[in-house]
Short mmCIF file of C-alpha atoms and ligand atoms in Angstrom, two decimals:
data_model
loop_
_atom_site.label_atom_id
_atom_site.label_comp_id
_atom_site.label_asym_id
_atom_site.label_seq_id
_atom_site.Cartn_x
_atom_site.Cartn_y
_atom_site.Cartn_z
CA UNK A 1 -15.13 -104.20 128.30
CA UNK A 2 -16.62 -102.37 125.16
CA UNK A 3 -19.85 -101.59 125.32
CA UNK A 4 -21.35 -103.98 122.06
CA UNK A 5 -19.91 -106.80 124.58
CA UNK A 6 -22.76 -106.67 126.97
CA UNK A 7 -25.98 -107.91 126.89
CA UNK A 8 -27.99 -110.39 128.45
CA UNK A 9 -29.72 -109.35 131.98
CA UNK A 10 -32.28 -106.85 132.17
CA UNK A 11 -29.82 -104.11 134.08
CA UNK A 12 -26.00 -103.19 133.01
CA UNK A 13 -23.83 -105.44 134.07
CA UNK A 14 -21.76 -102.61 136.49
CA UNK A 15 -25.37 -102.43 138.65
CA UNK A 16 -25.00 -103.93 141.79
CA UNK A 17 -27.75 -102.58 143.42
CA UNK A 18 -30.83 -100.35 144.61
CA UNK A 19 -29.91 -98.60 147.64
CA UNK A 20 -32.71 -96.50 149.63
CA UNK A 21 -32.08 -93.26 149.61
CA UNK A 22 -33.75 -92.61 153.42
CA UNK A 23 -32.52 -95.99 155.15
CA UNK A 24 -29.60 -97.15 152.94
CA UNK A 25 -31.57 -100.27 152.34
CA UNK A 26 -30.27 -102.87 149.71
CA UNK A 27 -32.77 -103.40 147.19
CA UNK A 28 -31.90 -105.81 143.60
CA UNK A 29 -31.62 -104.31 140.83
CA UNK A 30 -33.26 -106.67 138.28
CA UNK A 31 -37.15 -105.79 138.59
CA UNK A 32 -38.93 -103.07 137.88
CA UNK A 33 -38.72 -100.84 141.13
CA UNK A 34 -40.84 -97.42 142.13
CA UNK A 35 -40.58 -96.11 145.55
CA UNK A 36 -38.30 -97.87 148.15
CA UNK A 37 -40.82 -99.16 151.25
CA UNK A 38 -39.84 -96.22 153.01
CA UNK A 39 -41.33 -94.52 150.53
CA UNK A 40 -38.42 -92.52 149.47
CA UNK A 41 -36.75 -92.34 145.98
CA UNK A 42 -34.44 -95.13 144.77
CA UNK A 43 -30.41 -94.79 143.82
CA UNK A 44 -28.60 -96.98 141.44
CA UNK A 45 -25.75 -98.27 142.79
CA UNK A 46 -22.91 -99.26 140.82
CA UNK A 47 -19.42 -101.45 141.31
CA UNK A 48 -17.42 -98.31 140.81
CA UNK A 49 -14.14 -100.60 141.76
CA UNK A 50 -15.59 -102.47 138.62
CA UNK A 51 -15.75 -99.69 136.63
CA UNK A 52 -12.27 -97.87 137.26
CA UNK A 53 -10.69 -101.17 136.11
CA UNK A 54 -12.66 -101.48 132.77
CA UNK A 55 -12.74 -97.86 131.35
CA UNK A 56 -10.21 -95.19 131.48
CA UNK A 57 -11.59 -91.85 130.76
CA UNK A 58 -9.61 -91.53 127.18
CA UNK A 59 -11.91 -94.55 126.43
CA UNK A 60 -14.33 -92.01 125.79
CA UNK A 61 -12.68 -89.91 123.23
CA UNK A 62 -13.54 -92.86 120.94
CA UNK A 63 -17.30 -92.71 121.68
CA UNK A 64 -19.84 -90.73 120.31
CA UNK A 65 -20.51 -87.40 122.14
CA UNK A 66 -23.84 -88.01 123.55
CA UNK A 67 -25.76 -88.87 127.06
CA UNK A 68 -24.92 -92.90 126.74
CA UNK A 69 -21.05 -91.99 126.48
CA UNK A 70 -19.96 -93.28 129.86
CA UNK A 71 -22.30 -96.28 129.40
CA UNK A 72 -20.69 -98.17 132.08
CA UNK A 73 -21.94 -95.46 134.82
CA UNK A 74 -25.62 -96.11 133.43
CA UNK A 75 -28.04 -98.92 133.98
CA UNK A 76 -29.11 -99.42 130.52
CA UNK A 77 -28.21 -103.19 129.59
CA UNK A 78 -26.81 -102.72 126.43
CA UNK A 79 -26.49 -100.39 123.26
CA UNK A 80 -29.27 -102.15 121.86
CA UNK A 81 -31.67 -101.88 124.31
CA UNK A 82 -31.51 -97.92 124.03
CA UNK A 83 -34.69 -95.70 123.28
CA UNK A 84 -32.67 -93.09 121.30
CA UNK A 85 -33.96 -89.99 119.59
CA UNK A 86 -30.53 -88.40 119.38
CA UNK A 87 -29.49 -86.95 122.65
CA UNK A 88 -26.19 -85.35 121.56
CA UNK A 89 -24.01 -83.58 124.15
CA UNK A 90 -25.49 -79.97 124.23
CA UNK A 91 -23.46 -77.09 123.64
CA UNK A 92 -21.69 -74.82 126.65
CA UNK A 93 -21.91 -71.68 125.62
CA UNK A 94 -20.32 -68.42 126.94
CA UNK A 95 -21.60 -65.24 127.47
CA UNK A 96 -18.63 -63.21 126.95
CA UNK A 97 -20.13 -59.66 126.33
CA UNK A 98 -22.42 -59.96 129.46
CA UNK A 99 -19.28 -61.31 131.69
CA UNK A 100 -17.49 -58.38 130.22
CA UNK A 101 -19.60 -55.76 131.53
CA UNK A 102 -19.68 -57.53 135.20
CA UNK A 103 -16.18 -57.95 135.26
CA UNK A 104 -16.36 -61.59 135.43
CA UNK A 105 -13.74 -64.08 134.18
CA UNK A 106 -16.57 -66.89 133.11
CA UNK A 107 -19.83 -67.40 132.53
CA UNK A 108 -21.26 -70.43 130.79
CA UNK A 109 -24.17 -71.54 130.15
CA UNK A 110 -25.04 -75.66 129.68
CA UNK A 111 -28.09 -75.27 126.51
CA UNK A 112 -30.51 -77.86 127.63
CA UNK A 113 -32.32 -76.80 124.82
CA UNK A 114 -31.38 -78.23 122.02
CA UNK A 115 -32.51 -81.88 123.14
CA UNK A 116 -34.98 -84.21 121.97
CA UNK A 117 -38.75 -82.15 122.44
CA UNK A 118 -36.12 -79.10 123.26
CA UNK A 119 -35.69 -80.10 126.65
CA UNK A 120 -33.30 -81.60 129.01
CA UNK A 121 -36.65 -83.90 130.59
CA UNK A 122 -35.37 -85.72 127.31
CA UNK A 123 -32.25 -86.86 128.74
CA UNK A 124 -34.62 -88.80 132.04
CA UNK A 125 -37.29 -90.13 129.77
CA UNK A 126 -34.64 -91.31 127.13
CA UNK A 127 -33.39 -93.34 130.67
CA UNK A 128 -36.37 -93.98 132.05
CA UNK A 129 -38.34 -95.09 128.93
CA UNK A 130 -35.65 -97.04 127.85
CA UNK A 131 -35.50 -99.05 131.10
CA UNK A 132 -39.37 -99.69 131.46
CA UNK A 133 -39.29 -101.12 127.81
CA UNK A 134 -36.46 -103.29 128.95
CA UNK A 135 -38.56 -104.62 131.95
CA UNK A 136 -41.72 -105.02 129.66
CA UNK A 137 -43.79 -101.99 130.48
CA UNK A 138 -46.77 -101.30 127.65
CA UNK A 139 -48.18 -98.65 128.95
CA UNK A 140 -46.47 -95.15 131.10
CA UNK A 141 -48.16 -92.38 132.99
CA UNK A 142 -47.01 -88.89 133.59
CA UNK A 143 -48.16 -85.68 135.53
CA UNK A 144 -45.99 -82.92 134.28
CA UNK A 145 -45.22 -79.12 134.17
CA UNK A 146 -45.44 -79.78 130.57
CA UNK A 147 -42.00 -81.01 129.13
CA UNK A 148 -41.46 -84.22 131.12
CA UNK A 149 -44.76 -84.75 128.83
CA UNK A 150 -43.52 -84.09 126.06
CA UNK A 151 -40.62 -85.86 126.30
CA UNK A 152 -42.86 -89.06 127.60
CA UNK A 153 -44.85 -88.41 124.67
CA UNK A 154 -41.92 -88.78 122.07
CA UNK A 155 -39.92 -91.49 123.85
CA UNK A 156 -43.17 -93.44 124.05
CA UNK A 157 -43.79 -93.21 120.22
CA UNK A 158 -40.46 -94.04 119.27
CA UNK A 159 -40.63 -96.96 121.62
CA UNK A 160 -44.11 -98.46 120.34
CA UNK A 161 -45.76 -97.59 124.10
CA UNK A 162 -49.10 -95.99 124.99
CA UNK A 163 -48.68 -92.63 127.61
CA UNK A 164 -50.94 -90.66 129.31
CA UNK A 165 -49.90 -87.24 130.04
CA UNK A 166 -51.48 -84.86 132.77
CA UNK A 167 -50.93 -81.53 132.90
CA UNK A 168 -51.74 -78.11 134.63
CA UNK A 169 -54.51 -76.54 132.78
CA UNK A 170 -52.47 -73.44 132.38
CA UNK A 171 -49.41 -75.32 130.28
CA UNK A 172 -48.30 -73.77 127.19
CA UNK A 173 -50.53 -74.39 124.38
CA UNK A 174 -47.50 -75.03 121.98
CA UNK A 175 -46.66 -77.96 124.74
CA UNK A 176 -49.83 -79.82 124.91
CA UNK A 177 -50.07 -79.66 121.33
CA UNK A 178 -46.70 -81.18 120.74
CA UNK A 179 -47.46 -83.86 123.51
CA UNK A 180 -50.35 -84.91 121.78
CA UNK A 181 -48.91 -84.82 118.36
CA UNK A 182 -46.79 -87.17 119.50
CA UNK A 183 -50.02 -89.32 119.87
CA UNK A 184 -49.99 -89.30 123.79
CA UNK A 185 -53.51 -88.79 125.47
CA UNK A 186 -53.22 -85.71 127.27
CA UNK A 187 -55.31 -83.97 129.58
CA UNK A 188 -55.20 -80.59 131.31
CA UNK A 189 -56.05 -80.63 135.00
CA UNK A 190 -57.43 -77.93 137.10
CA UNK A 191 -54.56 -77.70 139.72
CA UNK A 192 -50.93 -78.14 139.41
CA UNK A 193 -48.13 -80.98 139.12
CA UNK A 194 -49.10 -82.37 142.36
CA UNK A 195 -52.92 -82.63 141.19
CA UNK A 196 -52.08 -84.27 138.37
CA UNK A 197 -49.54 -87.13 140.09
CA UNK A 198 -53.03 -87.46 141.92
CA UNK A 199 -54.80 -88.47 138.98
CA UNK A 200 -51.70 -90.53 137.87
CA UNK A 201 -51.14 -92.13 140.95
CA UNK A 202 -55.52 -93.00 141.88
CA UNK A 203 -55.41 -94.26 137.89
CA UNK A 204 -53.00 -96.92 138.58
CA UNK A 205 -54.90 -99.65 139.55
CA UNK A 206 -57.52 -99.24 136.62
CA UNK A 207 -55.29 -98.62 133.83
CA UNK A 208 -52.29 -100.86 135.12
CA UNK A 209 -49.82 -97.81 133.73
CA UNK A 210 -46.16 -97.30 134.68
CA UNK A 211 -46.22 -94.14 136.80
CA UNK A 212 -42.86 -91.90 136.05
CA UNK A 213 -43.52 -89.52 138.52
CA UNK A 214 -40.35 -87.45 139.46
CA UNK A 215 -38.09 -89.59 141.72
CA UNK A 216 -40.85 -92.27 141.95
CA UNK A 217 -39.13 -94.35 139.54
CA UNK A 218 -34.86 -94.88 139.98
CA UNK A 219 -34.26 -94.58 136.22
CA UNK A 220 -34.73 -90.79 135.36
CA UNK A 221 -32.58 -89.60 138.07
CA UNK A 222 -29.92 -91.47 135.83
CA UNK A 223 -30.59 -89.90 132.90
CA UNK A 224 -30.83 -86.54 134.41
CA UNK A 225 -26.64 -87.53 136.01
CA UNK A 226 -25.75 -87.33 132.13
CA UNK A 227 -25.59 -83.91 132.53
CA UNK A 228 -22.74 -84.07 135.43
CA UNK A 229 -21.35 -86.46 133.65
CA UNK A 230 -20.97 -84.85 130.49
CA UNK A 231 -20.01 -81.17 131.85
CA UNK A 232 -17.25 -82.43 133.58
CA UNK A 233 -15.94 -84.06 130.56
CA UNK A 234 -16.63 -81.11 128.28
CA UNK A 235 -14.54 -79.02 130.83
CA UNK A 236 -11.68 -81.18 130.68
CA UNK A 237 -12.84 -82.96 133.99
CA UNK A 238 -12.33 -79.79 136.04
CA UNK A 239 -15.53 -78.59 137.51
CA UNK A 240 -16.50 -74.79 138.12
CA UNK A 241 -17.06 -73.36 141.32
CA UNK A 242 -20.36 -72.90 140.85
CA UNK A 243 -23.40 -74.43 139.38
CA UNK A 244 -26.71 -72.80 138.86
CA UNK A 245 -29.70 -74.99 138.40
CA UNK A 246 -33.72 -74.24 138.32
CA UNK A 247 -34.78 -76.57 140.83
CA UNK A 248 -38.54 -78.08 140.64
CA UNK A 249 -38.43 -82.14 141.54
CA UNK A 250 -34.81 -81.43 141.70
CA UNK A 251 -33.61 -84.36 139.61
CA UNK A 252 -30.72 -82.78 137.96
CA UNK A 253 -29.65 -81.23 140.97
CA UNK A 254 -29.28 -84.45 142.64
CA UNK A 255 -28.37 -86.30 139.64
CA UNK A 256 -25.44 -83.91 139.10
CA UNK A 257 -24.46 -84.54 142.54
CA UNK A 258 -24.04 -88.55 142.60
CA UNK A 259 -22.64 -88.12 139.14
CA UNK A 260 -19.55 -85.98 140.17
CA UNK A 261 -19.06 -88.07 143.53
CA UNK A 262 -19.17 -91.73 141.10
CA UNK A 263 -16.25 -89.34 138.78
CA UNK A 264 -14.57 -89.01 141.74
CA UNK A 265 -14.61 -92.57 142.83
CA UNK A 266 -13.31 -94.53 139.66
CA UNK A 267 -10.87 -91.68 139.50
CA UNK A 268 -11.74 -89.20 136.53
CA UNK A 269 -11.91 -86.17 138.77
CA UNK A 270 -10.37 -85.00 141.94
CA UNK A 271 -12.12 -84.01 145.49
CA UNK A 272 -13.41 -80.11 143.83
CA UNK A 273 -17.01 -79.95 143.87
CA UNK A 274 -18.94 -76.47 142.72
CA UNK A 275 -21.41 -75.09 145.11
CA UNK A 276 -24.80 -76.35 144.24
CA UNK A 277 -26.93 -73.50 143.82
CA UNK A 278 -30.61 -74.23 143.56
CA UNK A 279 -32.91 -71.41 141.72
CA UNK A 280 -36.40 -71.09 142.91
CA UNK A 281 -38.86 -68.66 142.29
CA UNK A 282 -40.63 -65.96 144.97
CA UNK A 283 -43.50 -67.10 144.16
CA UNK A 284 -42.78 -70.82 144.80
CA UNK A 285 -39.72 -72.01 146.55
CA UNK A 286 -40.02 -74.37 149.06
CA UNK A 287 -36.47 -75.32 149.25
CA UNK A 288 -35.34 -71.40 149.59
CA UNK A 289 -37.71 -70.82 152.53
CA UNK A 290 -36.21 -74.44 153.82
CA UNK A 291 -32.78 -73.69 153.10
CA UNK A 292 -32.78 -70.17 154.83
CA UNK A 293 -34.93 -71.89 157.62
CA UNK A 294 -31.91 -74.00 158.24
CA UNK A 295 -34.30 -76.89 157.93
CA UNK A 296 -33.55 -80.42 156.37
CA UNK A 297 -36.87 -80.80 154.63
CA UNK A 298 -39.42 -78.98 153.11
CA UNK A 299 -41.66 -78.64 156.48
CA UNK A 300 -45.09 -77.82 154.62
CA UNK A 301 -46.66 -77.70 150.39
CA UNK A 302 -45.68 -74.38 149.62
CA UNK A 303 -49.19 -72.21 148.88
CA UNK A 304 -50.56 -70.35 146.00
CA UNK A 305 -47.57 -71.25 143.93
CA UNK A 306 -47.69 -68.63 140.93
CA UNK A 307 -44.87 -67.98 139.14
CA UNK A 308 -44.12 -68.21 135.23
CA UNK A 309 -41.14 -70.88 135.99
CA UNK A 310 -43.67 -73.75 135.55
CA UNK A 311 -40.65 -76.07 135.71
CA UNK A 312 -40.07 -74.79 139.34
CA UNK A 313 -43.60 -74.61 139.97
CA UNK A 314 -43.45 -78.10 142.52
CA UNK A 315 -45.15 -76.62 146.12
CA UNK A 316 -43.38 -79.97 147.87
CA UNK A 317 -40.47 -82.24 146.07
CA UNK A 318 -40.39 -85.66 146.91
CA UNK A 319 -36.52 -85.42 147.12
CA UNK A 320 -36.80 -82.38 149.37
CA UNK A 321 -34.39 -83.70 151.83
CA UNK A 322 -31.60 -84.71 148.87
CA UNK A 323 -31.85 -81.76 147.67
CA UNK A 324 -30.99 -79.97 150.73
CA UNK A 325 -28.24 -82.59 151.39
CA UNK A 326 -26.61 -81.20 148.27
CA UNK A 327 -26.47 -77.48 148.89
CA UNK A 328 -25.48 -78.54 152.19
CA UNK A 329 -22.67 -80.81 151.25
CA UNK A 330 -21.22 -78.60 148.54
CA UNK A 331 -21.44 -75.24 150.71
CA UNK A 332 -23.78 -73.83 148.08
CA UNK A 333 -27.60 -72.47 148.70
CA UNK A 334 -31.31 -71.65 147.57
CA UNK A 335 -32.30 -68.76 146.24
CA UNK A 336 -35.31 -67.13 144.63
CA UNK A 337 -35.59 -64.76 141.64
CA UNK A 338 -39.17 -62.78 140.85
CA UNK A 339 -40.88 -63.15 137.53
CA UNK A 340 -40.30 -59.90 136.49
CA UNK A 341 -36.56 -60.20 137.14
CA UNK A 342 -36.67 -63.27 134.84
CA UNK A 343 -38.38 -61.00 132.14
CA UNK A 344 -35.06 -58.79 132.44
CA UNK A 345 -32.56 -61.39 132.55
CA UNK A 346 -33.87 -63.53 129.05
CA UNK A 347 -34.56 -60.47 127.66
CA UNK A 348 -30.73 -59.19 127.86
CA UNK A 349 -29.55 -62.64 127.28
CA UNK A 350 -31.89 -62.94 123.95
CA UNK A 351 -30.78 -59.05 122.79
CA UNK A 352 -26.96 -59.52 124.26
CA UNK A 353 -25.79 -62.57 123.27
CA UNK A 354 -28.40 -64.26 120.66
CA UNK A 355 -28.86 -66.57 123.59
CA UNK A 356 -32.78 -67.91 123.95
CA UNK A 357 -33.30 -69.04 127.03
CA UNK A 358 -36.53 -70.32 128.81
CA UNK A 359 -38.22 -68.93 131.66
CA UNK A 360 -36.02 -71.01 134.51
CA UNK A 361 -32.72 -70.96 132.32
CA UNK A 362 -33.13 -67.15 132.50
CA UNK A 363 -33.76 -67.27 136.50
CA UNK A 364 -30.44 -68.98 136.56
CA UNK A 365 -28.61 -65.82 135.24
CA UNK A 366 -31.50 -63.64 137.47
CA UNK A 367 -29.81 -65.10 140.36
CA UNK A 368 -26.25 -65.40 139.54
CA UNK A 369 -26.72 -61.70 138.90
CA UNK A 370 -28.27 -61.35 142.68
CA UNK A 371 -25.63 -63.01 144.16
CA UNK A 372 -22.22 -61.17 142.84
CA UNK A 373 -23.92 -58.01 143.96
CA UNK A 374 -24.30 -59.25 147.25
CA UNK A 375 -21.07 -60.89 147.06
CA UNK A 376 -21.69 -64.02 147.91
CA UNK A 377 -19.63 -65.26 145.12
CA UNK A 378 -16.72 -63.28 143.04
CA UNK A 379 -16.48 -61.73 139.28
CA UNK A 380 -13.63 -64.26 138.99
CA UNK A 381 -15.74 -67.76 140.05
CA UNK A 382 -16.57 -69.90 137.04
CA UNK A 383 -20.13 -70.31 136.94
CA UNK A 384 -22.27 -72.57 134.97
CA UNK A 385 -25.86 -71.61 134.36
CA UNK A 386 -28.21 -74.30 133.27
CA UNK A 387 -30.79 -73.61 130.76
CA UNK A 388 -33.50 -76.29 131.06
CA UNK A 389 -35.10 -75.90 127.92
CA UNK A 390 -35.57 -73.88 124.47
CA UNK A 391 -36.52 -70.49 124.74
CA UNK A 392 -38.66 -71.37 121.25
CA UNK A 393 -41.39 -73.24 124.01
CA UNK A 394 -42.30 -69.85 125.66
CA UNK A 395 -43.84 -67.16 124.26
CA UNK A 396 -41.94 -64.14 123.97
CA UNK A 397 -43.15 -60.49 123.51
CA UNK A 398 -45.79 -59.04 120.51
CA UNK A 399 -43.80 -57.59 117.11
CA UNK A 400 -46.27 -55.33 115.65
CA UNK A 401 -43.87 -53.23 112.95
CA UNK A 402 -45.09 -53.65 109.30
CA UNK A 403 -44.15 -52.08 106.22
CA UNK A 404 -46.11 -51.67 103.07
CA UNK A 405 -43.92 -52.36 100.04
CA UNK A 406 -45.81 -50.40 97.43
CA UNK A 407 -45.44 -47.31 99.32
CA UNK A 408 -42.40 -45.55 99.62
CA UNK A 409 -40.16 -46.52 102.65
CA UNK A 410 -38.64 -43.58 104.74
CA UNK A 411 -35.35 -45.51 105.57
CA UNK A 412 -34.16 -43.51 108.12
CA UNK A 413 -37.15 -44.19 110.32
CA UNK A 414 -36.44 -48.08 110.53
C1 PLP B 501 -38.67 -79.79 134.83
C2 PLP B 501 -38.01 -78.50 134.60
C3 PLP B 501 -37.18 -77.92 135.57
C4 PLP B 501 -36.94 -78.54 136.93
O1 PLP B 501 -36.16 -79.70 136.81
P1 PLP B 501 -35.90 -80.68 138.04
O2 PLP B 501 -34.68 -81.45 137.69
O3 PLP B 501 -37.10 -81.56 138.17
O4 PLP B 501 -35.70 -79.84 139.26
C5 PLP B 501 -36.53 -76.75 135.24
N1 PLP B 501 -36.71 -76.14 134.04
C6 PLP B 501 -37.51 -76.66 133.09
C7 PLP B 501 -37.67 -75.94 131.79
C8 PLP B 501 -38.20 -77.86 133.33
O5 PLP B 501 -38.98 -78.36 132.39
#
């Protein structure tokens, strides 16, 4: 089946289901769904048998290169129905000079960055938007580290819907100018992302919004699965051994995850999965203290989180326990990186490479550097570092230097 064939139902027509992703619950697939009743995030489920019959994966070569490629593996109804701002397949880029000088074969880096509001939160609001406009929503609420907002923001203009945005009160002035640019009503909030899926979630009843907090909804997790979806194409569906992500609600690491195992099962990859490695920071990371605890969960809210990784900055994700199930089931781990050791590592990427990373894109190389020192992987394991978003939305360090052109200029001083 092409993809102009389908229309009709509110859901793509591979969908068969909702399954609960604590009690394996069957759930339909055809209303607008939060939380499961257990109170644990939703997974599309799809009839992958369905799916290996109808598409091969040289379909694709005559699609455009962009998140809805493998439309079939997605739960938007039809090409019509999307929300689209442009999501293009984003760049993997290497960083041959730097691998050099380690004496590693690979290092690549997935540039989130050039998406939509310049970051990869564009690829689950493209999904999720795009799905409450198909079930009818009006009107979307979001508490955010700051791009999730500004990604709401945009998709919500460009769909004709109102959004409220709620952010920490220490969020990037750049951000919460964009996000309400973009004509969303935003507020700062004196506490972090949880406080403000407080406000979100207590507002719900009086303002009859669509909450898209992080896994509280099914749809974003599918838009963040692009991002499996499309590295394993870009790499000629051979996956590296290693993937380093900056985890926060942990979408992407998750979504990643049920992406590659759906590959495997309609038969576009084989059985190789990269260790999942999820990048926290030492001054919040709940799933490092977890994952070195040997625990399952996340036991207790981290405290005091304080880090500059805002996107990180999440005391207690709600998908604590899939996240765990990931490093777990692909042998990889947690592991945190200090803020000044970010400061190094998007410094040299910036001066090295011409590479602008964020804040948590640059903790992915901070800790990819950590961990071939202390061996736990080798120079020759292909790694793929994510960067979440453009460098361009932090702020970087002064330039003072001037020169006054009616003077004479001493050129061997420059
Ligand atoms: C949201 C965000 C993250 C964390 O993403 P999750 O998939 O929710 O873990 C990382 N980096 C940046 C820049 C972000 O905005």
């Amino acid at each position: 089946m092409a993809p102009s064939d389908r229309s009709g139902g509110p859901i793509g027509p591979f969908v068969t289901h909702l399954e609960c992703s604590a009690t394996g619950e069957k759930h339909p697939a055809d209303t607008l769904q939060r939380l499961s009743p257990a109170g644990a995030p939703f997974l599309v489920r799809y009839d992958l048998e369905g799916i290996a019959k109808a598409v091969n994966r040289d379909d694709l070569l005559r699609r455009p290169a962009d998140m809805w490629r493998c439309s079939e593996l997605l739960p938007v109804p039809g090409p019509g129905d999307i929300v689209n701002l442009g999501e293009a397949a984003t760049p993997v880029v290497g960083l041959p000079r730097l691998a050099a000088r380690l004496g590693a074969t690979e290092i690549m880096v997935k540039d989130e960055g050039r998406l939509p509001t310049g970051s990869f939160k564009a690829r689950g609001l493209a999904m999720a938007v795009t799905m409450a406009k198909v079930f009818g929503v009006t009107r979307l609420a979001m508490p955010t580290a700051g791009n999730a907002g500004s990604a709401t923001a945009a998709y919500a203009a460009h769909a004709g819907m109102e959004s409220y945005v709620f952010t920490p009160d220490d969020t990037a002035e750049t951000t919460v100018r964009e996000i309400a640019y973009h004509g969303a009503r935003v507020y700062r909030v004196n506490g972090l992302v949880n406080a403000c899926a407080k406000v979100v979630h207590q507002g719900t009843e009086a303002m009859g919004w669509f909450d898209l907090t992080t896994l509280e909804e099914p749809y974003r997790i599918e838009g963040k699965k692009t991002m499996g979806l499309e590295l394993a194409d870009q790499l000629g569906w051979e996956l590296p051994d290693a993937i380093y992500y900056p985890t926060g609600g942990g979408t992407g690491f998750i979504g990643m995850w049920k992406a590659f195992a759906e590959l495997e099962a309609i038969g576009w990859i084989g059985a190789k999965r990269p260790r999942m490695v999820a990048v926290q920071s030492t001054g919040c990371g709940p799933i490092v203290k977890a994952f070195e605890a040997g625990a399952d969960h996340v036991a207790e809210a981290w405290a005091d989180a304080e880090t500059i990784l805002h996107g990180v900055r999440v005391p207690k994700p709600l998908g604590d326990r899939l996240i765990l199930k990931v490093i777990a089931e692909s042998n990889g781990w947690a592991i945190a990186v200090s803020d000044a050791e970010v400061v190094d590592a998007r410094a040299e990427v910036a001066r090295e490479e011409g590479l602008h990373l964020c804040p948590e894109g640059a903790a992915t190389y901070a800790a990819y550097l950590k961990d071939l020192a202390a061996g736990r992987l080798g120079p020759g394991d292909r790694v793929v570092l994510f960067n979440t978003a453009s460098g361009l939305k932090s702020t970087m360090p002064p330039m003072e230097k001037r020169l006054d052109h009616t003077q004479t200029i001493d050129y061997a001083t420059l």
